[in-house]
Short mmCIF file of C-alpha atoms and ligand atoms in Angstrom, two decimals:
data_model
loop_
_atom_site.label_atom_id
_atom_site.label_comp_id
_atom_site.label_asym_id
_atom_site.label_seq_id
_atom_site.Cartn_x
_atom_site.Cartn_y
_atom_site.Cartn_z
CA UNK A 1 29.59 34.42 -10.04
CA UNK A 2 29.88 36.29 -6.73
CA UNK A 3 27.38 33.93 -5.10
CA UNK A 4 29.38 30.94 -6.34
CA UNK A 5 32.57 32.48 -4.97
CA UNK A 6 30.97 33.09 -1.56
CA UNK A 7 29.72 29.48 -1.50
CA UNK A 8 33.24 28.21 -2.16
CA UNK A 9 34.70 30.52 0.49
CA UNK A 10 32.11 29.35 3.03
CA UNK A 11 33.10 25.78 2.21
CA UNK A 12 36.74 26.59 3.06
CA UNK A 13 37.88 26.77 -0.54
CA UNK A 14 40.03 29.45 -2.22
CA UNK A 15 39.01 31.72 -5.11
CA UNK A 16 40.80 34.19 -7.34
CA UNK A 17 39.50 37.75 -7.41
CA UNK A 18 40.48 41.09 -8.93
CA UNK A 19 41.71 44.08 -6.97
CA UNK A 20 42.78 47.40 -8.45
CA UNK A 21 46.45 46.45 -7.90
CA UNK A 22 46.84 42.77 -8.84
CA UNK A 23 44.63 39.68 -8.61
CA UNK A 24 44.42 37.98 -5.22
CA UNK A 25 43.99 34.38 -4.08
CA UNK A 26 41.39 34.58 -1.32
CA UNK A 27 40.27 32.43 1.59
CA UNK A 28 38.13 33.09 4.67
CA UNK A 29 40.63 34.77 7.03
CA UNK A 30 38.82 33.17 9.98
CA UNK A 31 39.24 29.59 8.71
CA UNK A 32 42.69 28.11 9.41
CA UNK A 33 42.29 25.17 7.02
CA UNK A 34 41.23 27.51 4.21
CA UNK A 35 44.18 29.81 4.86
CA UNK A 36 46.51 26.78 4.85
CA UNK A 37 45.25 26.03 1.32
CA UNK A 38 46.56 29.39 0.10
CA UNK A 39 50.04 28.57 1.36
CA UNK A 40 49.93 25.10 -0.17
CA UNK A 41 48.70 26.37 -3.54
CA UNK A 42 51.22 29.21 -3.72
CA UNK A 43 54.14 27.26 -2.32
CA UNK A 44 54.62 30.16 0.08
CA UNK A 45 56.70 29.74 3.27
CA UNK A 46 54.34 29.65 6.31
CA UNK A 47 56.01 32.54 8.13
CA UNK A 48 55.09 35.02 5.39
CA UNK A 49 51.96 36.86 6.56
CA UNK A 50 48.88 37.52 4.42
CA UNK A 51 46.92 40.74 3.99
CA UNK A 52 43.33 40.64 5.28
CA UNK A 53 40.98 42.38 2.84
CA UNK A 54 37.97 44.07 4.41
CA UNK A 55 34.79 45.64 3.03
CA UNK A 56 35.27 49.02 4.73
CA UNK A 57 37.27 50.79 7.47
CA UNK A 58 34.81 49.69 10.15
CA UNK A 59 36.50 46.28 9.85
CA UNK A 60 39.74 47.70 11.29
CA UNK A 61 38.58 47.30 14.89
CA UNK A 62 37.73 43.62 14.36
CA UNK A 63 41.23 42.68 13.21
CA UNK A 64 43.42 45.18 15.10
CA UNK A 65 43.65 45.32 18.88
CA UNK A 66 44.31 49.03 18.69
CA UNK A 67 43.55 51.41 15.83
CA UNK A 68 45.85 54.44 16.08
CA UNK A 69 44.65 57.83 14.75
CA UNK A 70 47.15 57.56 11.87
CA UNK A 71 45.31 54.43 10.66
CA UNK A 72 41.95 56.19 10.84
CA UNK A 73 43.32 59.12 8.85
CA UNK A 74 45.06 57.04 6.20
CA UNK A 75 42.01 54.80 5.77
CA UNK A 76 39.76 57.86 5.44
CA UNK A 77 42.08 59.38 2.83
CA UNK A 78 43.02 56.33 0.75
CA UNK A 79 40.48 53.53 1.24
CA UNK A 80 39.12 51.92 -0.74
CA UNK A 81 42.47 51.92 -2.49
CA UNK A 82 45.96 50.51 -2.98
CA UNK A 83 47.19 50.94 0.61
CA UNK A 84 47.84 48.22 3.20
CA UNK A 85 48.14 49.13 6.89
CA UNK A 86 50.10 47.01 9.36
CA UNK A 87 48.54 47.22 12.83
CA UNK A 88 48.83 45.35 16.14
CA UNK A 89 46.67 42.26 15.68
CA UNK A 90 43.56 41.41 17.67
CA UNK A 91 44.05 38.24 19.79
CA UNK A 92 41.52 36.33 17.65
CA UNK A 93 43.48 36.71 14.40
CA UNK A 94 44.83 33.35 13.24
CA UNK A 95 48.58 32.73 13.41
CA UNK A 96 48.30 31.28 9.92
CA UNK A 97 47.30 34.74 8.66
CA UNK A 98 49.93 36.77 10.53
CA UNK A 99 52.76 34.29 10.14
CA UNK A 100 52.87 34.19 13.93
CA UNK A 101 53.68 37.91 14.18
CA UNK A 102 51.92 40.26 16.56
CA UNK A 103 50.72 42.45 13.70
CA UNK A 104 48.17 42.11 10.93
CA UNK A 105 48.05 43.65 7.44
CA UNK A 106 44.70 45.20 6.44
CA UNK A 107 43.46 46.62 3.17
CA UNK A 108 40.18 47.73 1.64
CA UNK A 109 40.58 47.36 -2.14
CA UNK A 110 38.75 49.65 -4.56
CA UNK A 111 37.94 47.26 -7.42
CA UNK A 112 34.12 47.19 -7.66
CA UNK A 113 34.06 43.38 -7.94
CA UNK A 114 36.32 43.03 -4.89
CA UNK A 115 34.07 45.34 -2.92
CA UNK A 116 30.96 43.42 -3.95
CA UNK A 117 32.63 40.14 -3.02
CA UNK A 118 33.73 41.50 0.37
CA UNK A 119 30.25 42.89 1.03
CA UNK A 120 28.60 39.57 0.18
CA UNK A 121 31.14 37.77 2.37
CA UNK A 122 30.38 40.07 5.29
CA UNK A 123 26.66 39.30 4.90
CA UNK A 124 27.51 35.59 4.91
CA UNK A 125 29.56 35.91 8.10
CA UNK A 126 33.05 36.06 6.54
CA UNK A 127 34.54 39.29 7.86
CA UNK A 128 37.81 39.33 5.99
CA UNK A 129 39.51 37.62 3.06
CA UNK A 130 43.12 36.63 3.55
CA UNK A 131 44.67 37.07 0.13
CA UNK A 132 48.16 37.24 -1.28
CA UNK A 133 48.76 38.01 -4.92
CA UNK A 134 47.46 35.08 -6.97
CA UNK A 135 50.80 33.81 -8.25
CA UNK A 136 53.11 31.04 -7.20
CA UNK A 137 55.74 32.14 -4.70
CA UNK A 138 58.39 34.31 -6.33
CA UNK A 139 56.54 34.65 -9.64
CA UNK A 140 55.31 37.88 -11.21
CA UNK A 141 51.94 39.00 -9.81
CA UNK A 142 48.88 38.49 -12.05
CA UNK A 143 47.09 41.49 -13.52
CA UNK A 144 44.36 39.57 -15.39
CA UNK A 145 42.12 36.60 -14.72
CA UNK A 146 43.95 34.71 -17.49
CA UNK A 147 47.24 35.16 -15.61
CA UNK A 148 45.70 33.62 -12.48
CA UNK A 149 44.29 30.73 -14.48
CA UNK A 150 47.74 30.22 -16.05
CA UNK A 151 49.29 30.01 -12.55
CA UNK A 152 46.76 27.67 -10.95
CA UNK A 153 44.77 25.96 -13.70
CA UNK A 154 41.12 25.96 -14.70
CA UNK A 155 39.79 24.28 -11.54
CA UNK A 156 40.30 27.48 -9.55
CA UNK A 157 37.27 29.78 -9.61
CA UNK A 158 38.48 33.23 -10.68
CA UNK A 159 36.21 36.27 -10.74
CA UNK A 160 37.12 38.12 -13.93
CA UNK A 161 37.26 41.87 -13.38
CA UNK A 162 39.31 42.66 -16.47
CA UNK A 163 42.88 43.96 -16.44
CA UNK A 164 43.81 45.66 -13.15
CA UNK A 165 44.12 49.44 -13.25
CA UNK A 166 47.01 50.11 -10.83
CA UNK A 167 49.10 47.14 -11.93
CA UNK A 168 51.60 46.70 -9.08
CA UNK A 169 51.00 45.66 -5.46
CA UNK A 170 49.71 48.01 -2.77
CA UNK A 171 51.85 50.40 -0.77
CA UNK A 172 52.41 48.97 2.73
CA UNK A 173 52.70 51.28 5.75
CA UNK A 174 53.54 49.81 9.15
CA UNK A 175 51.74 51.67 11.94
CA UNK A 176 52.51 49.14 14.67
CA UNK A 177 55.68 50.85 15.88
CA UNK A 178 56.55 54.26 17.27
CA UNK A 179 56.69 55.96 13.91
CA UNK A 180 55.12 55.02 10.59
CA UNK A 181 57.36 53.00 8.28
CA UNK A 182 57.10 52.35 4.58
CA UNK A 183 57.49 48.58 4.11
CA UNK A 184 56.70 48.43 0.39
CA UNK A 185 56.29 51.30 -2.06
CA UNK A 186 53.48 51.23 -4.57
CA UNK A 187 51.71 53.69 -6.81
CA UNK A 188 50.27 55.85 -4.03
CA UNK A 189 51.81 59.28 -3.94
CA UNK A 190 54.22 59.21 -1.00
CA UNK A 191 53.96 62.98 -0.56
CA UNK A 192 50.21 62.57 -0.02
CA UNK A 193 50.78 59.84 2.57
CA UNK A 194 53.19 62.08 4.45
CA UNK A 195 50.76 65.01 4.23
CA UNK A 196 47.98 62.93 5.82
CA UNK A 197 50.32 61.46 8.46
CA UNK A 198 51.76 64.86 9.34
CA UNK A 199 55.13 63.21 9.88
CA UNK A 200 57.83 61.60 7.75
CA UNK A 201 57.74 57.95 6.74
CA UNK A 202 60.64 55.87 8.03
CA UNK A 203 62.12 53.28 5.69
CA UNK A 204 62.00 49.55 6.28
CA UNK A 205 65.21 48.14 7.70
CA UNK A 206 66.97 46.25 4.97
CA UNK A 207 67.22 42.52 5.49
CA UNK A 208 64.10 42.34 7.66
CA UNK A 209 62.27 39.24 6.40
CA UNK A 210 58.76 40.36 7.43
CA UNK A 211 57.51 41.31 3.99
CA UNK A 212 57.93 38.49 1.53
CA UNK A 213 57.87 40.98 -1.33
CA UNK A 214 60.92 42.52 0.28
CA UNK A 215 63.11 39.50 -0.40
CA UNK A 216 65.75 40.63 -2.87
CA UNK A 217 64.79 38.08 -5.51
CA UNK A 218 61.05 38.45 -5.94
CA UNK A 219 58.60 39.23 -8.73
CA UNK A 220 61.08 37.51 -11.03
CA UNK A 221 60.41 36.14 -14.51
CA UNK A 222 62.13 32.93 -15.56
CA UNK A 223 64.18 34.87 -18.13
CA UNK A 224 67.07 36.91 -16.69
CA UNK A 225 65.98 40.54 -16.47
CA UNK A 226 68.48 43.37 -16.68
CA UNK A 227 68.06 47.11 -16.11
CA UNK A 228 70.05 49.19 -18.59
CA UNK A 229 70.55 52.98 -18.50
CA UNK A 230 69.14 54.62 -21.64
CA UNK A 231 72.53 55.79 -23.03
CA UNK A 232 73.88 52.25 -22.80
CA UNK A 233 70.96 50.48 -24.45
CA UNK A 234 72.24 50.60 -28.01
CA UNK A 235 75.67 49.17 -27.15
CA UNK A 236 74.14 46.55 -24.84
CA UNK A 237 71.89 45.35 -27.66
CA UNK A 238 74.74 45.29 -30.15
CA UNK A 239 76.74 43.20 -27.69
CA UNK A 240 73.94 40.64 -27.35
CA UNK A 241 73.40 40.55 -31.12
CA UNK A 242 77.09 39.84 -31.67
CA UNK A 243 76.85 36.99 -29.21
CA UNK A 244 73.89 35.60 -31.14
CA UNK A 245 71.53 36.12 -28.22
CA UNK A 246 67.81 36.89 -28.47
CA UNK A 247 66.47 39.61 -26.18
CA UNK A 248 63.25 41.41 -25.28
CA UNK A 249 63.51 45.16 -24.86
CA UNK A 250 61.14 47.27 -22.75
CA UNK A 251 61.65 50.93 -23.66
CA UNK A 252 59.78 54.16 -22.93
CA UNK A 253 61.49 56.14 -25.71
CA UNK A 254 62.13 54.54 -29.08
CA UNK A 255 65.87 54.32 -29.77
CA UNK A 256 67.12 56.56 -32.57
CA UNK A 257 68.13 53.56 -34.62
CA UNK A 258 65.87 50.77 -33.53
CA UNK A 259 67.59 47.38 -33.67
CA UNK A 260 65.50 44.55 -35.04
CA UNK A 261 67.59 41.43 -35.45
CA UNK A 262 66.96 39.11 -32.50
CA UNK A 263 65.26 41.92 -30.57
CA UNK A 264 61.60 41.86 -29.49
CA UNK A 265 60.58 45.44 -28.73
CA UNK A 266 57.90 46.34 -26.18
CA UNK A 267 57.02 50.03 -26.21
CA UNK A 268 56.07 51.14 -22.71
CA UNK A 269 54.07 54.21 -21.64
CA UNK A 270 56.00 57.36 -20.67
CA UNK A 271 53.98 58.02 -17.51
CA UNK A 272 54.39 56.01 -14.30
CA UNK A 273 50.70 55.11 -13.93
CA UNK A 274 50.45 53.82 -17.50
CA UNK A 275 53.75 51.99 -17.15
CA UNK A 276 52.63 50.28 -13.92
CA UNK A 277 49.37 49.18 -15.49
CA UNK A 278 51.23 47.35 -18.26
CA UNK A 279 54.46 46.21 -16.63
CA UNK A 280 53.61 42.73 -15.30
CA UNK A 281 51.64 41.78 -18.42
CA UNK A 282 54.53 42.79 -20.68
CA UNK A 283 57.03 40.90 -18.51
CA UNK A 284 54.85 37.79 -18.74
CA UNK A 285 54.64 38.15 -22.53
CA UNK A 286 58.38 38.68 -22.82
CA UNK A 287 59.02 35.74 -20.49
CA UNK A 288 56.77 33.47 -22.57
CA UNK A 289 59.03 34.06 -25.59
CA UNK A 290 61.78 32.19 -23.69
CA UNK A 291 64.51 34.52 -24.92
CA UNK A 292 68.00 34.88 -23.46
CA UNK A 293 67.30 38.12 -21.60
CA UNK A 294 64.75 40.84 -20.92
CA UNK A 295 66.42 44.25 -21.11
CA UNK A 296 64.52 47.08 -19.42
CA UNK A 297 65.34 50.75 -19.92
CA UNK A 298 66.17 52.08 -16.43
CA UNK A 299 63.38 54.16 -14.90
CA UNK A 300 63.31 57.85 -13.97
CA UNK A 301 64.47 58.68 -10.45
CA UNK A 302 61.34 60.72 -9.53
CA UNK A 303 59.29 59.74 -6.49
CA UNK A 304 56.30 58.68 -8.62
CA UNK A 305 58.38 55.82 -10.06
CA UNK A 306 59.62 54.50 -6.69
CA UNK A 307 57.28 51.49 -6.56
CA UNK A 308 58.18 50.54 -10.12
CA UNK A 309 61.93 50.92 -9.53
CA UNK A 310 61.57 48.67 -6.48
CA UNK A 311 59.75 45.90 -8.40
CA UNK A 312 62.13 46.00 -11.36
CA UNK A 313 65.19 45.93 -9.12
CA UNK A 314 63.83 42.83 -7.40
CA UNK A 315 62.95 41.23 -10.74
CA UNK A 316 66.52 41.91 -11.87
CA UNK A 317 67.88 40.34 -8.65
CA UNK A 318 66.00 37.17 -9.55
CA UNK A 319 68.53 36.81 -12.40
CA UNK A 320 66.18 34.36 -14.10
CA UNK A 321 64.64 31.26 -12.64
CA UNK A 322 64.88 29.25 -15.84
CA UNK A 323 67.48 26.60 -15.32
O1 TXA B 1 48.11 44.86 -3.70
C1 TXA B 1 48.28 43.96 -2.89
O2 TXA B 1 48.75 44.17 -1.74
C2 TXA B 1 47.91 42.54 -3.30
C3 TXA B 1 46.39 42.46 -3.48
C4 TXA B 1 45.92 41.06 -3.78
O3 TXA B 1 45.76 42.98 -2.34
N1 TXA B 1 48.34 41.60 -2.32
C5 TXA B 1 49.63 41.27 -2.16
O4 TXA B 1 49.79 40.25 -1.23
O5 TXA B 1 50.54 41.78 -2.78
P1 TXA B 1 51.18 39.52 -1.03
O6 TXA B 1 50.92 38.49 0.01
O7 TXA B 1 51.68 39.03 -2.34
O8 TXA B 1 52.07 40.63 -0.46
C6 TXA B 1 51.68 41.22 0.76
C7 TXA B 1 52.86 41.57 1.55
C8 TXA B 1 53.70 40.35 1.84
O9 TXA B 1 55.00 40.65 1.43
C9 TXA B 1 53.56 40.16 3.31
O10 TXA B 1 54.75 39.67 3.87
C10 TXA B 1 53.22 41.56 3.80
O11 TXA B 1 52.41 42.06 2.80
N2 TXA B 1 52.52 41.51 5.06
C11 TXA B 1 51.31 41.02 5.31
N3 TXA B 1 51.03 41.07 6.63
C12 TXA B 1 52.11 41.64 7.22
C13 TXA B 1 52.46 41.96 8.56
N4 TXA B 1 51.64 41.70 9.56
N5 TXA B 1 53.65 42.52 8.79
C14 TXA B 1 54.51 42.79 7.78
N6 TXA B 1 54.23 42.50 6.49
C15 TXA B 1 53.06 41.93 6.20
MG1 MG B 2 52.89 38.58 -3.84
#
């Protein structure tokens, strides 16, 4: 399968592949026509940059014009893993990859199949795979090969690496400015990032359009999704039942009196890592039921849930794409 994927990539085609976070839609980052295919397939606006996936940290110097010590330290601590670094781009990096910006996003994923694919690509002369999440623009990211196939059809070659273990997209740290900035939270422990950096992480300016995942309405299912504080769940459900509406309910703690009529209950793990692993799959399942709403029990406010709170808030902003 890997050999077939490399052949397609060499031919300028795109392939789906697993990472530990979500599945990606990959093309040779050095081939402009191949990269253009990703944008066409996804329906993604051309100014939204792609992450370049590399086999190991030695690839940093090929894609970045300057590799600051902070990048070396973060890569040593967290790669392979769910961390993307934004660095000043090397002059040779295609505009199609960077969205015309003077920076490039780089990541070494830890999924064994991704690493084998990247290694085989390197041997074949492909030194990086440009890959966004393998979903159509604005959709929920795929966490299984079947999700990718559902987004793009059977003609796309997808390497099946099973369900992803992290479950939400990588943490993105921008090291191209004066101080490190967190552009997207993920499941990496922020305290650990700060410990390695030896300085605090600035926050992304709101409204900056550089990270497509930072658009308010992103990661949205077609069904309207609503976050509901635990104490209000029971009355919110009663209200929808009275209105004759059918809802999905994602809860971490079973309600004392569990409603059943017109309610599809999804029991979610209590811990953040387990929750992240399941979230996108459960949202897809709930969405496929074509109900009136997906109600999600609001998440804890601890740091470890930050990435998940971010994704669910954006999914809720989507307010449903079904029309
Ligand atoms: O976990 C992940 O990061 C997954 C897997 C496949 O690696 N990829 C992923 O890609 O989530 P995508 O394209 O769906 O989201 C990557 C985000 C985008 O929002 C993009 O705008 C941002 O990274 N990005 C990429 N290059 C950038 C750059 N040079 N400056 C700022 N943001 C950048
Ligand atoms: Mg995405």
